[in-house]
mmCIF file with all atom_site columns, N, CA and C in Angstrom:
data_model
loop_
_atom_site.group_PDB
_atom_site.id
_atom_site.type_symbol
_atom_site.label_atom_id
_atom_site.label_alt_id
_atom_site.label_comp_id
_atom_site.label_asym_id
_atom_site.label_entity_id
_atom_site.label_seq_id
_atom_site.pdbx_PDB_ins_code
_atom_site.Cartn_x
_atom_site.Cartn_y
_atom_site.Cartn_z
_atom_site.occupancy
_atom_site.B_iso_or_equiv
_atom_site.pdbx_formal_charge
_atom_site.auth_seq_id
_atom_site.auth_comp_id
_atom_site.auth_asym_id
_atom_site.auth_atom_id
_atom_site.pdbx_PDB_model_num
ATOM 1   N N  . MET Q 1 1  ? 23.276 -8.384  -28.176 1.00 79.00 ? 1  MET Q N  1
ATOM 2   C CA . MET Q 1 1  ? 23.835 -7.192  -27.555 1.00 79.00 ? 1  MET Q CA 1
ATOM 3   C C  . MET Q 1 1  ? 24.809 -7.603  -26.445 1.00 79.00 ? 1  MET Q C  1
ATOM 4   N N  . PRO Q 1 2  ? 25.945 -6.934  -26.383 1.00 80.00 ? 2  PRO Q N  1
ATOM 5   C CA . PRO Q 1 2  ? 26.893 -7.254  -25.306 1.00 80.00 ? 2  PRO Q CA 1
ATOM 6   C C  . PRO Q 1 2  ? 26.373 -6.752  -23.960 1.00 80.00 ? 2  PRO Q C  1
ATOM 7   N N  . GLU Q 1 3  ? 26.706 -7.507  -22.954 1.00 86.00 ? 3  GLU Q N  1
ATOM 8   C CA . GLU Q 1 3  ? 26.285 -7.156  -21.595 1.00 86.00 ? 3  GLU Q CA 1
ATOM 9   C C  . GLU Q 1 3  ? 27.173 -6.033  -21.061 1.00 86.00 ? 3  GLU Q C  1
ATOM 10  N N  . PRO Q 1 4  ? 26.567 -5.024  -20.362 1.00 85.00 ? 4  PRO Q N  1
ATOM 11  C CA . PRO Q 1 4  ? 27.395 -3.949  -19.809 1.00 85.00 ? 4  PRO Q CA 1
ATOM 12  C C  . PRO Q 1 4  ? 28.345 -4.489  -18.735 1.00 85.00 ? 4  PRO Q C  1
ATOM 13  N N  . PRO Q 1 5  ? 29.435 -3.782  -18.486 1.00 90.00 ? 5  PRO Q N  1
ATOM 14  C CA . PRO Q 1 5  ? 30.381 -4.242  -17.451 1.00 90.00 ? 5  PRO Q CA 1
ATOM 15  C C  . PRO Q 1 5  ? 29.722 -4.321  -16.076 1.00 90.00 ? 5  PRO Q C  1
ATOM 16  N N  . ARG Q 1 6  ? 30.280 -5.158  -15.257 1.00 91.00 ? 6  ARG Q N  1
ATOM 17  C CA . ARG Q 1 6  ? 29.723 -5.394  -13.926 1.00 91.00 ? 6  ARG Q CA 1
ATOM 18  C C  . ARG Q 1 6  ? 29.685 -4.115  -13.088 1.00 91.00 ? 6  ARG Q C  1
ATOM 19  N N  . LEU Q 1 7  ? 30.720 -3.295  -13.180 1.00 92.00 ? 7  LEU Q N  1
ATOM 20  C CA . LEU Q 1 7  ? 30.755 -2.049  -12.404 1.00 92.00 ? 7  LEU Q CA 1
ATOM 21  C C  . LEU Q 1 7  ? 29.642 -1.107  -12.832 1.00 92.00 ? 7  LEU Q C  1
ATOM 22  N N  . ALA Q 1 8  ? 29.379 -1.034  -14.123 1.00 91.00 ? 8  ALA Q N  1
ATOM 23  C CA . ALA Q 1 8  ? 28.310 -0.164  -14.618 1.00 91.00 ? 8  ALA Q CA 1
ATOM 24  C C  . ALA Q 1 8  ? 26.952 -0.639  -14.118 1.00 91.00 ? 8  ALA Q C  1
ATOM 25  N N  . ARG Q 1 9  ? 26.723 -1.942  -14.134 1.00 92.00 ? 9  ARG Q N  1
ATOM 26  C CA . ARG Q 1 9  ? 25.465 -2.485  -13.615 1.00 92.00 ? 9  ARG Q CA 1
ATOM 27  C C  . ARG Q 1 9  ? 25.337 -2.228  -12.123 1.00 92.00 ? 9  ARG Q C  1
ATOM 28  N N  . PHE Q 1 10 ? 26.435 -2.411  -11.396 1.00 93.00 ? 10 PHE Q N  1
ATOM 29  C CA . PHE Q 1 10 ? 26.424 -2.176  -9.952  1.00 93.00 ? 10 PHE Q CA 1
ATOM 30  C C  . PHE Q 1 10 ? 26.070 -0.723  -9.645  1.00 93.00 ? 10 PHE Q C  1
ATOM 31  N N  . LEU Q 1 11 ? 26.715 0.209   -10.344 1.00 94.00 ? 11 LEU Q N  1
ATOM 32  C CA . LEU Q 1 11 ? 26.445 1.625   -10.109 1.00 94.00 ? 11 LEU Q CA 1
ATOM 33  C C  . LEU Q 1 11 ? 25.013 1.998   -10.491 1.00 94.00 ? 11 LEU Q C  1
ATOM 34  N N  . ALA Q 1 12 ? 24.528 1.464   -11.598 1.00 93.00 ? 12 ALA Q N  1
ATOM 35  C CA . ALA Q 1 12 ? 23.157 1.752   -12.017 1.00 93.00 ? 12 ALA Q CA 1
ATOM 36  C C  . ALA Q 1 12 ? 22.157 1.229   -10.994 1.00 93.00 ? 12 ALA Q C  1
ATOM 37  N N  . ASN Q 1 13 ? 22.356 -0.001  -10.532 1.00 94.00 ? 13 ASN Q N  1
ATOM 38  C CA . ASN Q 1 13 ? 21.447 -0.572  -9.531  1.00 94.00 ? 13 ASN Q CA 1
ATOM 39  C C  . ASN Q 1 13 ? 21.517 0.189   -8.212  1.00 94.00 ? 13 ASN Q C  1
ATOM 40  N N  . THR Q 1 14 ? 22.718 0.617   -7.829  1.00 95.00 ? 14 THR Q N  1
ATOM 41  C CA . THR Q 1 14 ? 22.868 1.392   -6.597  1.00 95.00 ? 14 THR Q CA 1
ATOM 42  C C  . THR Q 1 14 ? 22.148 2.719   -6.704  1.00 95.00 ? 14 THR Q C  1
ATOM 43  N N  . LEU Q 1 15 ? 22.288 3.385   -7.834  1.00 96.00 ? 15 LEU Q N  1
ATOM 44  C CA . LEU Q 1 15 ? 21.605 4.672   -8.017  1.00 96.00 ? 15 LEU Q CA 1
ATOM 45  C C  . LEU Q 1 15 ? 20.091 4.505   -8.035  1.00 96.00 ? 15 LEU Q C  1
ATOM 46  N N  . TRP Q 1 16 ? 19.582 3.439   -8.660  1.00 95.00 ? 16 TRP Q N  1
ATOM 47  C CA . TRP Q 1 16 ? 18.143 3.206   -8.639  1.00 95.00 ? 16 TRP Q CA 1
ATOM 48  C C  . TRP Q 1 16 ? 17.659 2.949   -7.210  1.00 95.00 ? 16 TRP Q C  1
ATOM 49  N N  . SER Q 1 17 ? 18.411 2.205   -6.438  1.00 95.00 ? 17 SER Q N  1
ATOM 50  C CA . SER Q 1 17 ? 18.027 1.945   -5.043  1.00 95.00 ? 17 SER Q CA 1
ATOM 51  C C  . SER Q 1 17 ? 18.029 3.228   -4.223  1.00 95.00 ? 17 SER Q C  1
ATOM 52  N N  . LEU Q 1 18 ? 19.065 4.028   -4.395  1.00 96.00 ? 18 LEU Q N  1
ATOM 53  C CA . LEU Q 1 18 ? 19.118 5.302   -3.671  1.00 96.00 ? 18 LEU Q CA 1
ATOM 54  C C  . LEU Q 1 18 ? 17.987 6.227   -4.090  1.00 96.00 ? 18 LEU Q C  1
ATOM 55  N N  . TRP Q 1 19 ? 17.682 6.263   -5.379  1.00 97.00 ? 19 TRP Q N  1
ATOM 56  C CA . TRP Q 1 19 ? 16.585 7.094   -5.870  1.00 97.00 ? 19 TRP Q CA 1
ATOM 57  C C  . TRP Q 1 19 ? 15.257 6.648   -5.232  1.00 97.00 ? 19 TRP Q C  1
ATOM 58  N N  . GLY Q 1 20 ? 15.044 5.342   -5.133  1.00 95.00 ? 20 GLY Q N  1
ATOM 59  C CA . GLY Q 1 20 ? 13.833 4.832   -4.482  1.00 95.00 ? 20 GLY Q CA 1
ATOM 60  C C  . GLY Q 1 20 ? 13.757 5.244   -3.028  1.00 95.00 ? 20 GLY Q C  1
ATOM 61  N N  . LEU Q 1 21 ? 14.877 5.210   -2.324  1.00 95.00 ? 21 LEU Q N  1
ATOM 62  C CA . LEU Q 1 21 ? 14.894 5.630   -0.924  1.00 95.00 ? 21 LEU Q CA 1
ATOM 63  C C  . LEU Q 1 21 ? 14.599 7.125   -0.779  1.00 95.00 ? 21 LEU Q C  1
ATOM 64  N N  . VAL Q 1 22 ? 15.144 7.924   -1.681  1.00 97.00 ? 22 VAL Q N  1
ATOM 65  C CA . VAL Q 1 22 ? 14.908 9.373   -1.640  1.00 97.00 ? 22 VAL Q CA 1
ATOM 66  C C  . VAL Q 1 22 ? 13.434 9.672   -1.892  1.00 97.00 ? 22 VAL Q C  1
ATOM 67  N N  . VAL Q 1 23 ? 12.842 9.019   -2.889  1.00 97.00 ? 23 VAL Q N  1
ATOM 68  C CA . VAL Q 1 23 ? 11.431 9.248   -3.202  1.00 97.00 ? 23 VAL Q CA 1
ATOM 69  C C  . VAL Q 1 23 ? 10.548 8.802   -2.041  1.00 97.00 ? 23 VAL Q C  1
ATOM 70  N N  . LEU Q 1 24 ? 10.833 7.640   -1.477  1.00 94.00 ? 24 LEU Q N  1
ATOM 71  C CA . LEU Q 1 24 ? 10.046 7.148   -0.351  1.00 94.00 ? 24 LEU Q CA 1
ATOM 72  C C  . LEU Q 1 24 ? 10.178 8.065   0.858   1.00 94.00 ? 24 LEU Q C  1
ATOM 73  N N  . SER Q 1 25 ? 11.369 8.563   1.131   1.00 95.00 ? 25 SER Q N  1
ATOM 74  C CA . SER Q 1 25 ? 11.570 9.480   2.256   1.00 95.00 ? 25 SER Q CA 1
ATOM 75  C C  . SER Q 1 25 ? 10.820 10.793  2.040   1.00 95.00 ? 25 SER Q C  1
ATOM 76  N N  . ALA Q 1 26 ? 10.886 11.331  0.834   1.00 97.00 ? 26 ALA Q N  1
ATOM 77  C CA . ALA Q 1 26 ? 10.180 12.584  0.541   1.00 97.00 ? 26 ALA Q CA 1
ATOM 78  C C  . ALA Q 1 26 ? 8.677  12.386  0.642   1.00 97.00 ? 26 ALA Q C  1
ATOM 79  N N  . LEU Q 1 27 ? 8.173  11.284  0.123   1.00 96.00 ? 27 LEU Q N  1
ATOM 80  C CA . LEU Q 1 27 ? 6.747  11.007  0.194   1.00 96.00 ? 27 LEU Q CA 1
ATOM 81  C C  . LEU Q 1 27 ? 6.301  10.837  1.647   1.00 96.00 ? 27 LEU Q C  1
ATOM 82  N N  . SER Q 1 28 ? 7.077  10.137  2.434   1.00 91.00 ? 28 SER Q N  1
ATOM 83  C CA . SER Q 1 28 ? 6.756  9.962   3.851   1.00 91.00 ? 28 SER Q CA 1
ATOM 84  C C  . SER Q 1 28 ? 6.743  11.304  4.580   1.00 91.00 ? 28 SER Q C  1
ATOM 85  N N  . PHE Q 1 29 ? 7.723  12.142  4.279   1.00 93.00 ? 29 PHE Q N  1
ATOM 86  C CA . PHE Q 1 29 ? 7.808  13.452  4.920   1.00 93.00 ? 29 PHE Q CA 1
ATOM 87  C C  . PHE Q 1 29 ? 6.604  14.319  4.552   1.00 93.00 ? 29 PHE Q C  1
ATOM 88  N N  . LEU Q 1 30 ? 6.177  14.251  3.301   1.00 95.00 ? 30 LEU Q N  1
ATOM 89  C CA . LEU Q 1 30 ? 5.056  15.069  2.862   1.00 95.00 ? 30 LEU Q CA 1
ATOM 90  C C  . LEU Q 1 30 ? 3.706  14.558  3.374   1.00 95.00 ? 30 LEU Q C  1
ATOM 91  N N  . LEU Q 1 31 ? 3.582  13.261  3.534   1.00 93.00 ? 31 LEU Q N  1
ATOM 92  C CA . LEU Q 1 31 ? 2.309  12.692  3.976   1.00 93.00 ? 31 LEU Q CA 1
ATOM 93  C C  . LEU Q 1 31 ? 2.174  12.571  5.487   1.00 93.00 ? 31 LEU Q C  1
ATOM 94  N N  . LEU Q 1 32 ? 3.235  12.826  6.210   1.00 91.00 ? 32 LEU Q N  1
ATOM 95  C CA . LEU Q 1 32 ? 3.201  12.702  7.668   1.00 91.00 ? 32 LEU Q CA 1
ATOM 96  C C  . LEU Q 1 32 ? 2.127  13.568  8.318   1.00 91.00 ? 32 LEU Q C  1
ATOM 97  N N  . PRO Q 1 33 ? 1.986  14.849  7.973   1.00 92.00 ? 33 PRO Q N  1
ATOM 98  C CA . PRO Q 1 33 ? 0.926  15.644  8.602   1.00 92.00 ? 33 PRO Q CA 1
ATOM 99  C C  . PRO Q 1 33 ? -0.478 15.101  8.331   1.00 92.00 ? 33 PRO Q C  1
ATOM 100 N N  . LEU Q 1 34 ? -0.713 14.565  7.147   1.00 93.00 ? 34 LEU Q N  1
ATOM 101 C CA . LEU Q 1 34 ? -2.020 13.987  6.840   1.00 93.00 ? 34 LEU Q CA 1
ATOM 102 C C  . LEU Q 1 34 ? -2.299 12.758  7.688   1.00 93.00 ? 34 LEU Q C  1
ATOM 103 N N  . MET Q 1 35 ? -1.276 11.947  7.885   1.00 90.00 ? 35 MET Q N  1
ATOM 104 C CA . MET Q 1 35 ? -1.461 10.747  8.707   1.00 90.00 ? 35 MET Q CA 1
ATOM 105 C C  . MET Q 1 35 ? -1.734 11.109  10.159  1.00 90.00 ? 35 MET Q C  1
ATOM 106 N N  . VAL Q 1 36 ? -0.997 12.086  10.682  1.00 91.00 ? 36 VAL Q N  1
ATOM 107 C CA . VAL Q 1 36 ? -1.188 12.472  12.079  1.00 91.00 ? 36 VAL Q CA 1
ATOM 108 C C  . VAL Q 1 36 ? -2.588 13.046  12.267  1.00 91.00 ? 36 VAL Q C  1
ATOM 109 N N  . ARG Q 1 37 ? -3.039 13.875  11.321  1.00 94.00 ? 37 ARG Q N  1
ATOM 110 C CA . ARG Q 1 37 ? -4.389 14.439  11.417  1.00 94.00 ? 37 ARG Q CA 1
ATOM 111 C C  . ARG Q 1 37 ? -5.450 13.360  11.284  1.00 94.00 ? 37 ARG Q C  1
ATOM 112 N N  . GLY Q 1 38 ? -5.235 12.416  10.386  1.00 94.00 ? 38 GLY Q N  1
ATOM 113 C CA . GLY Q 1 38 ? -6.235 11.377  10.152  1.00 94.00 ? 38 GLY Q CA 1
ATOM 114 C C  . GLY Q 1 38 ? -6.309 10.350  11.276  1.00 94.00 ? 38 GLY Q C  1
ATOM 115 N N  . LEU Q 1 39 ? -5.171 9.943   11.799  1.00 92.00 ? 39 LEU Q N  1
ATOM 116 C CA . LEU Q 1 39 ? -5.155 8.924   12.852  1.00 92.00 ? 39 LEU Q CA 1
ATOM 117 C C  . LEU Q 1 39 ? -5.239 9.502   14.255  1.00 92.00 ? 39 LEU Q C  1
ATOM 118 N N  . GLY Q 1 40 ? -4.866 10.747  14.409  1.00 94.00 ? 40 GLY Q N  1
ATOM 119 C CA . GLY Q 1 40 ? -4.753 11.323  15.746  1.00 94.00 ? 40 GLY Q CA 1
ATOM 120 C C  . GLY Q 1 40 ? -3.399 10.947  16.333  1.00 94.00 ? 40 GLY Q C  1
ATOM 121 N N  . LEU Q 1 41 ? -3.033 11.610  17.407  1.00 91.00 ? 41 LEU Q N  1
ATOM 122 C CA . LEU Q 1 41 ? -1.716 11.333  18.000  1.00 91.00 ? 41 LEU Q CA 1
ATOM 123 C C  . LEU Q 1 41 ? -1.617 9.924   18.546  1.00 91.00 ? 41 LEU Q C  1
ATOM 124 N N  . GLU Q 1 42 ? -2.678 9.454   19.213  1.00 94.00 ? 42 GLU Q N  1
ATOM 125 C CA . GLU Q 1 42 ? -2.629 8.103   19.782  1.00 94.00 ? 42 GLU Q CA 1
ATOM 126 C C  . GLU Q 1 42 ? -2.586 7.048   18.679  1.00 94.00 ? 42 GLU Q C  1
ATOM 127 N N  . GLY Q 1 43 ? -3.384 7.228   17.635  1.00 94.00 ? 43 GLY Q N  1
ATOM 128 C CA . GLY Q 1 43 ? -3.400 6.277   16.526  1.00 94.00 ? 43 GLY Q CA 1
ATOM 129 C C  . GLY Q 1 43 ? -2.080 6.250   15.789  1.00 94.00 ? 43 GLY Q C  1
ATOM 130 N N  . TYR Q 1 44 ? -1.493 7.429   15.589  1.00 91.00 ? 44 TYR Q N  1
ATOM 131 C CA . TYR Q 1 44 ? -0.203 7.477   14.907  1.00 91.00 ? 44 TYR Q CA 1
ATOM 132 C C  . TYR Q 1 44 ? 0.896  6.858   15.770  1.00 91.00 ? 44 TYR Q C  1
ATOM 133 N N  . ALA Q 1 45 ? 0.816  7.066   17.078  1.00 93.00 ? 45 ALA Q N  1
ATOM 134 C CA . ALA Q 1 45 ? 1.803  6.450   17.974  1.00 93.00 ? 45 ALA Q CA 1
ATOM 135 C C  . ALA Q 1 45 ? 1.699  4.926   17.906  1.00 93.00 ? 45 ALA Q C  1
ATOM 136 N N  . LEU Q 1 46 ? 0.477  4.401   17.876  1.00 95.00 ? 46 LEU Q N  1
ATOM 137 C CA . LEU Q 1 46 ? 0.293  2.952   17.763  1.00 95.00 ? 46 LEU Q CA 1
ATOM 138 C C  . LEU Q 1 46 ? 0.799  2.440   16.413  1.00 95.00 ? 46 LEU Q C  1
ATOM 139 N N  . TYR Q 1 47 ? 0.528  3.201   15.355  1.00 92.00 ? 47 TYR Q N  1
ATOM 140 C CA . TYR Q 1 47 ? 1.006  2.845   14.013  1.00 92.00 ? 47 TYR Q CA 1
ATOM 141 C C  . TYR Q 1 47 ? 2.538  2.784   13.992  1.00 92.00 ? 47 TYR Q C  1
ATOM 142 N N  . THR Q 1 48 ? 3.187  3.758   14.596  1.00 92.00 ? 48 THR Q N  1
ATOM 143 C CA . THR Q 1 48 ? 4.646  3.795   14.648  1.00 92.00 ? 48 THR Q CA 1
ATOM 144 C C  . THR Q 1 48 ? 5.195  2.653   15.501  1.00 92.00 ? 48 THR Q C  1
ATOM 145 N N  . LEU Q 1 49 ? 4.555  2.388   16.627  1.00 96.00 ? 49 LEU Q N  1
ATOM 146 C CA . LEU Q 1 49 ? 4.986  1.300   17.503  1.00 96.00 ? 49 LEU Q CA 1
ATOM 147 C C  . LEU Q 1 49 ? 4.889  -0.043  16.792  1.00 96.00 ? 49 LEU Q C  1
ATOM 148 N N  . MET Q 1 50 ? 3.797  -0.278  16.082  1.00 95.00 ? 50 MET Q N  1
ATOM 149 C CA . MET Q 1 50 ? 3.635  -1.545  15.375  1.00 95.00 ? 50 MET Q CA 1
ATOM 150 C C  . MET Q 1 50 ? 4.643  -1.664  14.223  1.00 95.00 ? 50 MET Q C  1
ATOM 151 N N  . GLY Q 1 51 ? 4.935  -0.557  13.544  1.00 91.00 ? 51 GLY Q N  1
ATOM 152 C CA . GLY Q 1 51 ? 5.948  -0.586  12.485  1.00 91.00 ? 51 GLY Q CA 1
ATOM 153 C C  . GLY Q 1 51 ? 7.328  -0.896  13.027  1.00 91.00 ? 51 GLY Q C  1
ATOM 154 N N  . THR Q 1 52 ? 7.652  -0.322  14.165  1.00 94.00 ? 52 THR Q N  1
ATOM 155 C CA . THR Q 1 52 ? 8.942  -0.594  14.799  1.00 94.00 ? 52 THR Q CA 1
ATOM 156 C C  . THR Q 1 52 ? 9.027  -2.048  15.247  1.00 94.00 ? 52 THR Q C  1
ATOM 157 N N  . PHE Q 1 53 ? 7.959  -2.554  15.835  1.00 94.00 ? 53 PHE Q N  1
ATOM 158 C CA . PHE Q 1 53 ? 7.913  -3.941  16.281  1.00 94.00 ? 53 PHE Q CA 1
ATOM 159 C C  . PHE Q 1 53 ? 8.084  -4.899  15.100  1.00 94.00 ? 53 PHE Q C  1
ATOM 160 N N  . THR Q 1 54 ? 7.436  -4.587  13.985  1.00 92.00 ? 54 THR Q N  1
ATOM 161 C CA . THR Q 1 54 ? 7.565  -5.412  12.785  1.00 92.00 ? 54 THR Q CA 1
ATOM 162 C C  . THR Q 1 54 ? 8.990  -5.396  12.260  1.00 92.00 ? 54 THR Q C  1
ATOM 163 N N  . GLY Q 1 55 ? 9.639  -4.232  12.305  1.00 88.00 ? 55 GLY Q N  1
ATOM 164 C CA . GLY Q 1 55 ? 11.025 -4.141  11.880  1.00 88.00 ? 55 GLY Q CA 1
ATOM 165 C C  . GLY Q 1 55 ? 11.939 -5.007  12.721  1.00 88.00 ? 55 GLY Q C  1
ATOM 166 N N  . TYR Q 1 56 ? 11.705 -5.013  14.031  1.00 89.00 ? 56 TYR Q N  1
ATOM 167 C CA . TYR Q 1 56 ? 12.522 -5.868  14.898  1.00 89.00 ? 56 TYR Q CA 1
ATOM 168 C C  . TYR Q 1 56 ? 12.251 -7.343  14.635  1.00 89.00 ? 56 TYR Q C  1
ATOM 169 N N  . LEU Q 1 57 ? 11.014 -7.697  14.346  1.00 87.00 ? 57 LEU Q N  1
ATOM 170 C CA . LEU Q 1 57 ? 10.723 -9.096  14.022  1.00 87.00 ? 57 LEU Q CA 1
ATOM 171 C C  . LEU Q 1 57 ? 11.408 -9.516  12.726  1.00 87.00 ? 57 LEU Q C  1
ATOM 172 N N  . CYS Q 1 58 ? 11.499 -8.600  11.775  1.00 83.00 ? 58 CYS Q N  1
ATOM 173 C CA . CYS Q 1 58 ? 12.208 -8.919  10.524  1.00 83.00 ? 58 CYS Q CA 1
ATOM 174 C C  . CYS Q 1 58 ? 13.688 -9.171  10.783  1.00 83.00 ? 58 CYS Q C  1
ATOM 175 N N  . LEU Q 1 59 ? 14.267 -8.502  11.771  1.00 83.00 ? 59 LEU Q N  1
ATOM 176 C CA . LEU Q 1 59 ? 15.658 -8.759  12.119  1.00 83.00 ? 59 LEU Q CA 1
ATOM 177 C C  . LEU Q 1 59 ? 15.843 -10.168 12.675  1.00 83.00 ? 59 LEU Q C  1
ATOM 178 N N  . LEU Q 1 60 ? 14.823 -10.687 13.349  1.00 83.00 ? 60 LEU Q N  1
ATOM 179 C CA . LEU Q 1 60 ? 14.932 -12.004 13.960  1.00 83.00 ? 60 LEU Q CA 1
ATOM 180 C C  . LEU Q 1 60 ? 14.902 -13.141 12.942  1.00 83.00 ? 60 LEU Q C  1
ATOM 181 N N  . THR Q 1 61 ? 14.516 -12.854 11.705  1.00 80.00 ? 61 THR Q N  1
ATOM 182 C CA . THR Q 1 61 ? 14.503 -13.932 10.706  1.00 80.00 ? 61 THR Q CA 1
ATOM 183 C C  . THR Q 1 61 ? 15.914 -14.330 10.310  1.00 80.00 ? 61 THR Q C  1
ATOM 184 N N  . LEU Q 1 62 ? 16.888 -13.450 10.530  1.00 77.00 ? 62 LEU Q N  1
ATOM 185 C CA . LEU Q 1 62 ? 18.298 -13.732 10.278  1.00 77.00 ? 62 LEU Q CA 1
ATOM 186 C C  . LEU Q 1 62 ? 18.565 -14.195 8.845   1.00 77.00 ? 62 LEU Q C  1
ATOM 187 N N  . GLY Q 1 63 ? 17.809 -13.664 7.898   1.00 71.00 ? 63 GLY Q N  1
ATOM 188 C CA . GLY Q 1 63 ? 18.048 -13.995 6.496   1.00 71.00 ? 63 GLY Q CA 1
ATOM 189 C C  . GLY Q 1 63 ? 17.537 -15.368 6.092   1.00 71.00 ? 63 GLY Q C  1
ATOM 190 N N  . SER Q 1 64 ? 16.669 -15.949 6.872   1.00 75.00 ? 64 SER Q N  1
ATOM 191 C CA . SER Q 1 64 ? 16.203 -17.297 6.540   1.00 75.00 ? 64 SER Q CA 1
ATOM 192 C C  . SER Q 1 64 ? 15.368 -17.310 5.267   1.00 75.00 ? 64 SER Q C  1
ATOM 193 N N  . GLY Q 1 65 ? 14.723 -16.208 4.912   1.00 72.00 ? 65 GLY Q N  1
ATOM 194 C CA . GLY Q 1 65 ? 13.953 -16.165 3.675   1.00 72.00 ? 65 GLY Q CA 1
ATOM 195 C C  . GLY Q 1 65 ? 14.823 -16.350 2.456   1.00 72.00 ? 65 GLY Q C  1
ATOM 196 N N  . ASN Q 1 66 ? 15.965 -15.690 2.418   1.00 70.00 ? 66 ASN Q N  1
ATOM 197 C CA . ASN Q 1 66 ? 16.894 -15.851 1.298   1.00 70.00 ? 66 ASN Q CA 1
ATOM 198 C C  . ASN Q 1 66 ? 17.461 -17.265 1.255   1.00 70.00 ? 66 ASN Q C  1
ATOM 199 N N  . THR Q 1 67 ? 17.686 -17.852 2.409   1.00 73.00 ? 67 THR Q N  1
ATOM 200 C CA . THR Q 1 67 ? 18.234 -19.201 2.471   1.00 73.00 ? 67 THR Q CA 1
ATOM 201 C C  . THR Q 1 67 ? 17.236 -20.212 1.923   1.00 73.00 ? 67 THR Q C  1
ATOM 202 N N  . VAL Q 1 68 ? 15.979 -20.036 2.259   1.00 74.00 ? 68 VAL Q N  1
ATOM 203 C CA . VAL Q 1 68 ? 14.957 -20.976 1.789   1.00 74.00 ? 68 VAL Q CA 1
ATOM 204 C C  . VAL Q 1 68 ? 14.819 -20.892 0.274   1.00 74.00 ? 68 VAL Q C  1
ATOM 205 N N  . VAL Q 1 69 ? 14.931 -19.690 -0.285  1.00 70.00 ? 69 VAL Q N  1
ATOM 206 C CA . VAL Q 1 69 ? 14.808 -19.527 -1.741  1.00 70.00 ? 69 VAL Q CA 1
ATOM 207 C C  . VAL Q 1 69 ? 15.971 -20.198 -2.453  1.00 70.00 ? 69 VAL Q C  1
ATOM 208 N N  . LYS Q 1 70 ? 17.170 -20.071 -1.906  1.00 63.00 ? 70 LYS Q N  1
ATOM 209 C CA . LYS Q 1 70 ? 18.343 -20.684 -2.545  1.00 63.00 ? 70 LYS Q CA 1
ATOM 210 C C  . LYS Q 1 70 ? 18.281 -22.171 -2.407  1.00 63.00 ? 70 LYS Q C  1
#
């Protein structure tokens, strides 16, 4: 089978990535009240703080994970 053109693959992969982001955002939005009720305000604040801290730590890797794989 012939391989699809590069632009078609790029657009398909981009749409799949965007679709994943939309689904994850909708799921997060729908589950937010359950998390706040289950963890309480203080627990949810700690959960959010730790998630933010982890995100900043991921920025500090400066792409070294991809470099090690290559």
